[in-house]
PDB file of C-alpha atoms and ligand atoms in Angstrom:
ATOM      1  CA  UNK A   1     220.485 -24.035  74.242  1.00 97.00           C
ATOM      2  CA  UNK A   2     219.604 -26.556  76.955  1.00 98.00           C
ATOM      3  CA  UNK A   3     219.625 -25.569  80.631  1.00 98.00           C
ATOM      4  CA  UNK A   4     220.697 -28.246  83.122  1.00 98.00           C
ATOM      5  CA  UNK A   5     220.990 -27.690  86.868  1.00 98.00           C
ATOM      6  CA  UNK A   6     224.210 -28.834  88.536  1.00 98.00           C
ATOM      7  CA  UNK A   7     223.154 -30.205  91.915  1.00 98.00           C
ATOM      8  CA  UNK A   8     221.809 -33.254  93.748  1.00 98.00           C
ATOM      9  CA  UNK A   9     219.645 -31.092  96.027  1.00 98.00           C
ATOM     10  CA  UNK A  10     215.972 -31.989  95.513  1.00 98.00           C
ATOM     11  CA  UNK A  11     214.631 -28.599  96.683  1.00 98.00           C
ATOM     12  CA  UNK A  12     216.841 -26.721  94.214  1.00 98.00           C
ATOM     13  CA  UNK A  13     215.976 -29.155  91.427  1.00 98.00           C
ATOM     14  CA  UNK A  14     212.261 -28.705  92.162  1.00 98.00           C
ATOM     15  CA  UNK A  15     212.596 -24.907  92.238  1.00 98.00           C
ATOM     16  CA  UNK A  16     214.446 -24.871  88.897  1.00 98.00           C
ATOM     17  CA  UNK A  17     211.987 -27.350  87.385  1.00 98.00           C
ATOM     18  CA  UNK A  18     209.040 -25.173  88.382  1.00 98.00           C
ATOM     19  CA  UNK A  19     210.447 -22.366  86.202  1.00 97.00           C
ATOM     20  CA  UNK A  20     209.452 -24.595  83.283  1.00 97.00           C
ATOM     21  CA  UNK A  21     212.715 -24.185  81.389  1.00 96.00           C
ATOM     22  CA  UNK A  22     214.809 -26.994  82.846  1.00 98.00           C
ATOM     23  CA  UNK A  23     216.137 -29.614  80.420  1.00 98.00           C
ATOM     24  CA  UNK A  24     218.123 -31.819  82.765  1.00 98.00           C
ATOM     25  CA  UNK A  25     220.340 -32.314  85.805  1.00 98.00           C
ATOM     26  CA  UNK A  26     224.020 -33.063  86.285  1.00 98.00           C
ATOM     27  CA  UNK A  27     225.473 -34.574  89.440  1.00 98.00           C
ATOM     28  CA  UNK A  28     228.917 -35.681  90.491  1.00 98.00           C
ATOM     29  CA  UNK A  29     230.310 -37.499  93.545  1.00 98.00           C
ATOM     30  CA  UNK A  30     231.082 -34.190  95.295  1.00 98.00           C
ATOM     31  CA  UNK A  31     227.518 -32.924  94.813  1.00 98.00           C
ATOM     32  CA  UNK A  32     226.122 -36.225  96.126  1.00 98.00           C
ATOM     33  CA  UNK A  33     228.445 -36.017  99.144  1.00 98.00           C
ATOM     34  CA  UNK A  34     227.398 -32.401  99.758  1.00 98.00           C
ATOM     35  CA  UNK A  35     223.823 -33.652 100.302  1.00 98.00           C
ATOM     36  CA  UNK A  36     225.040 -36.054 103.017  1.00 98.00           C
ATOM     37  CA  UNK A  37     223.798 -39.107 101.092  1.00 97.00           C
ATOM     38  CA  UNK A  38     225.535 -42.268 102.315  1.00 97.00           C
ATOM     39  CA  UNK A  39     225.568 -45.788 100.863  1.00 97.00           C
ATOM     40  CA  UNK A  40     225.045 -47.179  97.362  1.00 96.00           C
ATOM     41  CA  UNK A  41     221.298 -47.791  97.786  1.00 97.00           C
ATOM     42  CA  UNK A  42     220.668 -44.231  98.952  1.00 98.00           C
ATOM     43  CA  UNK A  43     222.780 -42.798  96.134  1.00 98.00           C
ATOM     44  CA  UNK A  44     220.831 -44.812  93.558  1.00 98.00           C
ATOM     45  CA  UNK A  45     217.575 -43.729  95.212  1.00 98.00           C
ATOM     46  CA  UNK A  46     218.628 -40.083  94.856  1.00 98.00           C
ATOM     47  CA  UNK A  47     219.037 -40.562  91.091  1.00 98.00           C
ATOM     48  CA  UNK A  48     215.558 -42.136  90.949  1.00 98.00           C
ATOM     49  CA  UNK A  49     214.130 -39.220  92.961  1.00 98.00           C
ATOM     50  CA  UNK A  50     215.710 -36.729  90.540  1.00 98.00           C
ATOM     51  CA  UNK A  51     214.327 -38.680  87.559  1.00 98.00           C
ATOM     52  CA  UNK A  52     210.879 -38.487  89.155  1.00 98.00           C
ATOM     53  CA  UNK A  53     211.076 -34.680  89.333  1.00 98.00           C
ATOM     54  CA  UNK A  54     212.635 -33.730  86.002  1.00 98.00           C
ATOM     55  CA  UNK A  55     211.585 -34.707  82.512  1.00 98.00           C
ATOM     56  CA  UNK A  56     215.052 -34.532  80.959  1.00 98.00           C
ATOM     57  CA  UNK A  57     218.540 -35.973  80.943  1.00 98.00           C
ATOM     58  CA  UNK A  58     220.025 -36.838  84.342  1.00 98.00           C
ATOM     59  CA  UNK A  59     223.784 -37.366  84.514  1.00 98.00           C
ATOM     60  CA  UNK A  60     224.948 -39.914  87.106  1.00 98.00           C
ATOM     61  CA  UNK A  61     228.678 -40.481  87.486  1.00 98.00           C
ATOM     62  CA  UNK A  62     230.571 -43.767  87.782  1.00 98.00           C
ATOM     63  CA  UNK A  63     233.295 -43.954  90.431  1.00 98.00           C
ATOM     64  CA  UNK A  64     235.210 -46.922  88.995  1.00 98.00           C
ATOM     65  CA  UNK A  65     238.290 -46.008  86.988  1.00 98.00           C
ATOM     66  CA  UNK A  66     238.800 -49.316  85.158  1.00 98.00           C
ATOM     67  CA  UNK A  67     236.880 -50.343  82.030  1.00 98.00           C
ATOM     68  CA  UNK A  68     235.076 -53.342  83.560  1.00 98.00           C
ATOM     69  CA  UNK A  69     234.089 -51.391  86.657  1.00 98.00           C
ATOM     70  CA  UNK A  70     232.804 -48.435  84.638  1.00 98.00           C
ATOM     71  CA  UNK A  71     230.767 -50.760  82.419  1.00 98.00           C
ATOM     72  CA  UNK A  72     229.279 -52.559  85.425  1.00 98.00           C
ATOM     73  CA  UNK A  73     228.397 -49.332  87.235  1.00 98.00           C
ATOM     74  CA  UNK A  74     227.200 -47.575  84.096  1.00 98.00           C
ATOM     75  CA  UNK A  75     224.868 -50.430  83.180  1.00 98.00           C
ATOM     76  CA  UNK A  76     223.382 -50.377  86.693  1.00 98.00           C
ATOM     77  CA  UNK A  77     222.888 -46.604  86.484  1.00 98.00           C
ATOM     78  CA  UNK A  78     221.367 -46.764  83.002  1.00 98.00           C
ATOM     79  CA  UNK A  79     218.924 -49.448  84.196  1.00 98.00           C
ATOM     80  CA  UNK A  80     217.422 -46.977  86.707  1.00 98.00           C
ATOM     81  CA  UNK A  81     215.689 -44.912  84.027  1.00 98.00           C
ATOM     82  CA  UNK A  82     215.908 -44.068  80.329  1.00 98.00           C
ATOM     83  CA  UNK A  83     216.616 -40.512  81.517  1.00 98.00           C
ATOM     84  CA  UNK A  84     219.994 -41.499  82.952  1.00 98.00           C
ATOM     85  CA  UNK A  85     223.134 -40.387  81.116  1.00 98.00           C
ATOM     86  CA  UNK A  86     226.230 -42.222  82.378  1.00 98.00           C
ATOM     87  CA  UNK A  87     228.950 -39.765  83.345  1.00 98.00           C
ATOM     88  CA  UNK A  88     232.442 -41.069  82.626  1.00 98.00           C
ATOM     89  CA  UNK A  89     235.775 -39.414  83.462  1.00 98.00           C
ATOM     90  CA  UNK A  90     238.176 -38.378  80.697  1.00 98.00           C
ATOM     91  CA  UNK A  91     240.735 -41.138  81.186  1.00 98.00           C
ATOM     92  CA  UNK A  92     241.966 -43.936  78.911  1.00 98.00           C
ATOM     93  CA  UNK A  93     239.549 -46.582  80.180  1.00 98.00           C
ATOM     94  CA  UNK A  94     236.847 -43.908  80.186  1.00 98.00           C
ATOM     95  CA  UNK A  95     237.221 -43.489  76.421  1.00 98.00           C
ATOM     96  CA  UNK A  96     236.921 -47.273  75.994  1.00 98.00           C
ATOM     97  CA  UNK A  97     233.808 -47.263  78.199  1.00 98.00           C
ATOM     98  CA  UNK A  98     232.245 -44.385  76.229  1.00 98.00           C
ATOM     99  CA  UNK A  99     232.825 -46.332  72.998  1.00 98.00           C
ATOM    100  CA  UNK A 100     231.287 -49.440  74.583  1.00 98.00           C
ATOM    101  CA  UNK A 101     228.207 -47.578  75.840  1.00 98.00           C
ATOM    102  CA  UNK A 102     227.823 -45.787  72.521  1.00 98.00           C
ATOM    103  CA  UNK A 103     227.712 -49.155  70.723  1.00 98.00           C
ATOM    104  CA  UNK A 104     225.036 -50.339  73.188  1.00 97.00           C
ATOM    105  CA  UNK A 105     222.875 -47.221  72.773  1.00 97.00           C
ATOM    106  CA  UNK A 106     223.578 -46.033  76.345  1.00 98.00           C
ATOM    107  CA  UNK A 107     224.110 -42.275  76.499  1.00 98.00           C
ATOM    108  CA  UNK A 108     227.237 -40.821  78.111  1.00 98.00           C
ATOM    109  CA  UNK A 109     228.573 -37.548  79.445  1.00 98.00           C
ATOM    110  CA  UNK A 110     232.380 -37.328  79.323  1.00 99.00           C
ATOM    111  CA  UNK A 111     233.459 -35.303  82.358  1.00 98.00           C
ATOM    112  CA  UNK A 112     236.595 -33.574  83.666  1.00 98.00           C
ATOM    113  CA  UNK A 113     237.451 -32.154  80.246  1.00 98.00           C
ATOM    114  CA  UNK A 114     240.010 -29.351  80.119  1.00 98.00           C
ATOM    115  CA  UNK A 115     241.427 -29.404  76.556  1.00 98.00           C
ATOM    116  CA  UNK A 116     240.418 -29.564  72.900  1.00 98.00           C
ATOM    117  CA  UNK A 117     242.442 -32.763  72.457  1.00 98.00           C
ATOM    118  CA  UNK A 118     240.361 -34.463  75.141  1.00 98.00           C
ATOM    119  CA  UNK A 119     237.218 -33.168  73.424  1.00 98.00           C
ATOM    120  CA  UNK A 120     238.288 -34.780  70.144  1.00 98.00           C
ATOM    121  CA  UNK A 121     238.847 -38.160  71.806  1.00 98.00           C
ATOM    122  CA  UNK A 122     235.434 -38.107  73.504  1.00 98.00           C
ATOM    123  CA  UNK A 123     233.651 -37.202  70.267  1.00 98.00           C
ATOM    124  CA  UNK A 124     235.477 -39.937  68.361  1.00 98.00           C
ATOM    125  CA  UNK A 125     234.375 -42.433  71.034  1.00 98.00           C
ATOM    126  CA  UNK A 126     230.754 -41.345  70.572  1.00 98.00           C
ATOM    127  CA  UNK A 127     230.062 -39.395  73.782  1.00 98.00           C
ATOM    128  CA  UNK A 128     226.567 -37.932  73.891  1.00 98.00           C
ATOM    129  CA  UNK A 129     227.711 -34.954  75.967  1.00 98.00           C
ATOM    130  CA  UNK A 130     231.121 -33.439  76.682  1.00 98.00           C
ATOM    131  CA  UNK A 131     231.652 -31.500  79.915  1.00 98.00           C
ATOM    132  CA  UNK A 132     234.455 -28.922  79.788  1.00 98.00           C
ATOM    133  CA  UNK A 133     234.859 -27.327  83.254  1.00 98.00           C
ATOM    134  CA  UNK A 134     235.091 -23.642  82.480  1.00 98.00           C
ATOM    135  CA  UNK A 135     235.069 -22.265  86.032  1.00 98.00           C
ATOM    136  CA  UNK A 136     237.978 -24.463  87.073  1.00 98.00           C
ATOM    137  CA  UNK A 137     239.927 -23.248  84.016  1.00 98.00           C
ATOM    138  CA  UNK A 138     239.193 -19.620  84.922  1.00 97.00           C
ATOM    139  CA  UNK A 139     240.294 -20.438  88.487  1.00 97.00           C
ATOM    140  CA  UNK A 140     243.836 -21.060  87.201  1.00 98.00           C
ATOM    141  CA  UNK A 141     243.854 -17.861  85.086  1.00 97.00           C
ATOM    142  CA  UNK A 142     243.145 -19.520  81.740  1.00 97.00           C
ATOM    143  CA  UNK A 143     240.002 -18.728  79.732  1.00 97.00           C
ATOM    144  CA  UNK A 144     237.279 -21.372  80.001  1.00 98.00           C
ATOM    145  CA  UNK A 145     235.039 -19.680  77.418  1.00 98.00           C
ATOM    146  CA  UNK A 146     237.893 -19.808  74.860  1.00 98.00           C
ATOM    147  CA  UNK A 147     237.944 -23.581  75.297  1.00 98.00           C
ATOM    148  CA  UNK A 148     234.191 -23.831  74.655  1.00 98.00           C
ATOM    149  CA  UNK A 149     234.617 -21.677  71.536  1.00 98.00           C
ATOM    150  CA  UNK A 150     237.465 -23.896  70.299  1.00 98.00           C
ATOM    151  CA  UNK A 151     235.565 -27.148  70.876  1.00 98.00           C
ATOM    152  CA  UNK A 152     232.368 -25.839  69.232  1.00 98.00           C
ATOM    153  CA  UNK A 153     234.474 -24.908  66.152  1.00 98.00           C
ATOM    154  CA  UNK A 154     236.221 -28.293  66.030  1.00 98.00           C
ATOM    155  CA  UNK A 155     232.968 -30.252  66.373  1.00 98.00           C
ATOM    156  CA  UNK A 156     231.432 -28.050  63.668  1.00 98.00           C
ATOM    157  CA  UNK A 157     234.350 -28.751  61.299  1.00 98.00           C
ATOM    158  CA  UNK A 158     233.624 -32.464  61.346  1.00 97.00           C
ATOM    159  CA  UNK A 159     229.943 -32.665  62.158  1.00 97.00           C
ATOM    160  CA  UNK A 160     230.489 -34.466  65.468  1.00 98.00           C
ATOM    161  CA  UNK A 161     227.132 -34.951  67.172  1.00 98.00           C
ATOM    162  CA  UNK A 162     228.559 -34.826  70.734  1.00 98.00           C
ATOM    163  CA  UNK A 163     226.880 -31.915  72.528  1.00 98.00           C
ATOM    164  CA  UNK A 164     229.096 -29.387  74.285  1.00 98.00           C
ATOM    165  CA  UNK A 165     227.836 -29.163  77.873  1.00 98.00           C
ATOM    166  CA  UNK A 166     229.573 -26.238  79.572  1.00 98.00           C
ATOM    167  CA  UNK A 167     230.112 -27.186  83.223  1.00 98.00           C
ATOM    168  CA  UNK A 168     231.669 -25.630  86.307  1.00 98.00           C
ATOM    169  CA  UNK A 169     229.641 -22.474  85.774  1.00 98.00           C
ATOM    170  CA  UNK A 170     230.310 -19.829  88.401  1.00 97.00           C
ATOM    171  CA  UNK A 171     228.139 -16.850  87.410  1.00 97.00           C
ATOM    172  CA  UNK A 172     225.454 -15.600  84.982  1.00 98.00           C
ATOM    173  CA  UNK A 173     228.038 -14.073  82.632  1.00 98.00           C
ATOM    174  CA  UNK A 174     229.470 -17.549  82.057  1.00 98.00           C
ATOM    175  CA  UNK A 175     226.009 -18.639  80.852  1.00 98.00           C
ATOM    176  CA  UNK A 176     225.653 -15.683  78.479  1.00 98.00           C
ATOM    177  CA  UNK A 177     229.193 -16.129  77.120  1.00 98.00           C
ATOM    178  CA  UNK A 178     228.537 -19.854  76.571  1.00 98.00           C
ATOM    179  CA  UNK A 179     225.440 -18.918  74.572  1.00 98.00           C
ATOM    180  CA  UNK A 180     227.483 -16.450  72.477  1.00 98.00           C
ATOM    181  CA  UNK A 181     230.017 -19.103  71.471  1.00 98.00           C
ATOM    182  CA  UNK A 182     227.380 -21.764  70.805  1.00 98.00           C
ATOM    183  CA  UNK A 183     227.571 -24.241  73.704  1.00 98.00           C
ATOM    184  CA  UNK A 184     224.724 -26.739  73.292  1.00 98.00           C
ATOM    185  CA  UNK A 185     224.061 -26.953  77.036  1.00 98.00           C
ATOM    186  CA  UNK A 186     225.026 -25.160  80.230  1.00 98.00           C
ATOM    187  CA  UNK A 187     224.840 -26.851  83.585  1.00 98.00           C
ATOM    188  CA  UNK A 188     224.737 -24.338  86.377  1.00 98.00           C
ATOM    189  CA  UNK A 189     224.030 -23.950  90.074  1.00 98.00           C
ATOM    190  CA  UNK A 190     220.537 -22.536  90.699  1.00 98.00           C
ATOM    191  CA  UNK A 191     222.028 -19.259  91.942  1.00 97.00           C
ATOM    192  CA  UNK A 192     223.646 -18.438  88.572  1.00 97.00           C
ATOM    193  CA  UNK A 193     220.439 -19.253  86.665  1.00 97.00           C
ATOM    194  CA  UNK A 194     218.353 -17.048  88.940  1.00 97.00           C
ATOM    195  CA  UNK A 195     220.912 -14.249  88.612  1.00 98.00           C
ATOM    196  CA  UNK A 196     220.036 -14.088  84.881  1.00 98.00           C
ATOM    197  CA  UNK A 197     216.720 -12.560  85.979  1.00 97.00           C
ATOM    198  CA  UNK A 198     218.300  -9.517  87.553  1.00 97.00           C
ATOM    199  CA  UNK A 199     218.500  -6.034  86.079  1.00 98.00           C
ATOM    200  CA  UNK A 200     218.166  -2.804  88.079  1.00 98.00           C
ATOM    201  CA  UNK A 201     216.188  -1.147  85.267  1.00 98.00           C
ATOM    202  CA  UNK A 202     213.663  -4.000  85.401  1.00 98.00           C
ATOM    203  CA  UNK A 203     213.220  -3.420  89.139  1.00 98.00           C
ATOM    204  CA  UNK A 204     213.001   0.345  88.698  1.00 98.00           C
ATOM    205  CA  UNK A 205     210.602   0.077  85.738  1.00 98.00           C
ATOM    206  CA  UNK A 206     208.329  -2.370  87.523  1.00 98.00           C
ATOM    207  CA  UNK A 207     208.191  -0.169  90.628  1.00 98.00           C
ATOM    208  CA  UNK A 208     207.105   2.782  88.441  1.00 98.00           C
ATOM    209  CA  UNK A 209     204.490   0.724  86.568  1.00 98.00           C
ATOM    210  CA  UNK A 210     203.037  -0.545  89.847  1.00 98.00           C
ATOM    211  CA  UNK A 211     202.980   2.983  91.323  1.00 98.00           C
ATOM    212  CA  UNK A 212     201.213   4.335  88.215  1.00 97.00           C
ATOM    213  CA  UNK A 213     198.816   1.380  88.137  1.00 98.00           C
ATOM    214  CA  UNK A 214     197.831   2.186  91.717  1.00 97.00           C
ATOM    215  CA  UNK A 215     197.115   5.836  90.714  1.00 96.00           C
ATOM    216  CA  UNK A 216     194.742   4.620  87.974  1.00 96.00           C
ATOM    217  CA  UNK A 217     192.920   2.454  90.496  1.00 92.00           C
ATOM    218  CA  UNK A 218     191.977   4.747  93.394  1.00 88.00           C
ATOM    219  CA  UNK A 219     190.722   2.864  96.437  1.00 82.00           C
TER     220      UNK A 219
HETATM  221  C1  LIG B 301     229.247 -30.863  86.185  1.00 65.55           C
HETATM  222  O1  LIG B 301     228.796 -31.838  85.755  1.00 65.55           O
HETATM  223  C2  LIG B 301     230.512 -30.736  86.927  1.00 65.55           C
HETATM  224  O2  LIG B 301     230.762 -31.864  87.685  1.00 65.55           O
HETATM  225  C3  LIG B 301     230.447 -29.501  87.737  1.00 65.55           C
HETATM  226  O3  LIG B 301     229.873 -28.469  86.963  1.00 65.55           O
HETATM  227  C4  LIG B 301     231.763 -29.086  88.342  1.00 65.55           C
HETATM  228  O4  LIG B 301     231.596 -27.818  88.935  1.00 65.55           O
HETATM  229  P1  LIG B 301     232.624 -27.192  89.998  1.00 65.55           P
HETATM  230  O5  LIG B 301     233.885 -26.867  89.273  1.00 65.55           O
HETATM  231  O6  LIG B 301     231.931 -25.976  90.502  1.00 65.55           O
HETATM  232  O7  LIG B 301     232.828 -28.242  91.049  1.00 65.55           O
END
């Protein structure tokens, strides 16, 4: 299972990267905006900065919603680095753009996915990654993990190579549940990744080991 971090914050990306288990980064226009980055040149520079930190796949999202615009933007993004994966929204022209990029050998991440039918379309078009938003599904009282399970089964039935990238992760249990149902990738905020570390028995056990170690090493 690949671990991606879902942020455009360079400090968080660096902290996650230093753990040594980071496989990539996902961004979106809201995450870029959250960092206060303004202007096309600065946005592109942020993608370059991320590529310089992480040795992995970096998703950068187009903001055009028409085929020609998505192709133009996607080609500019892909030219920044071979690490860039062009993130395309799940809309009609998005499917056409994914097919186009797939035929050109440019990798894509189909985003804003909320149903198995959408997942089928993206796989047929040749998406490299598919991003179902599980937290946003949970937010409306549906079950995001069920959708991941369903898509993993469908892709398995036909041998689709599109990787299921579980997005909109809210907590560490989401990550564990995604692993149980066979998601290929999770993209998560740093906080949820770090929360995987926590267990009270680990803290208690370590405190006891350290106390006993001190007894064996009198000053
Ligand atoms: C990832 O690529 C998505 O854009 C992101 O995970 C969405 O997360 P949110 O639902 O917390 O905004």
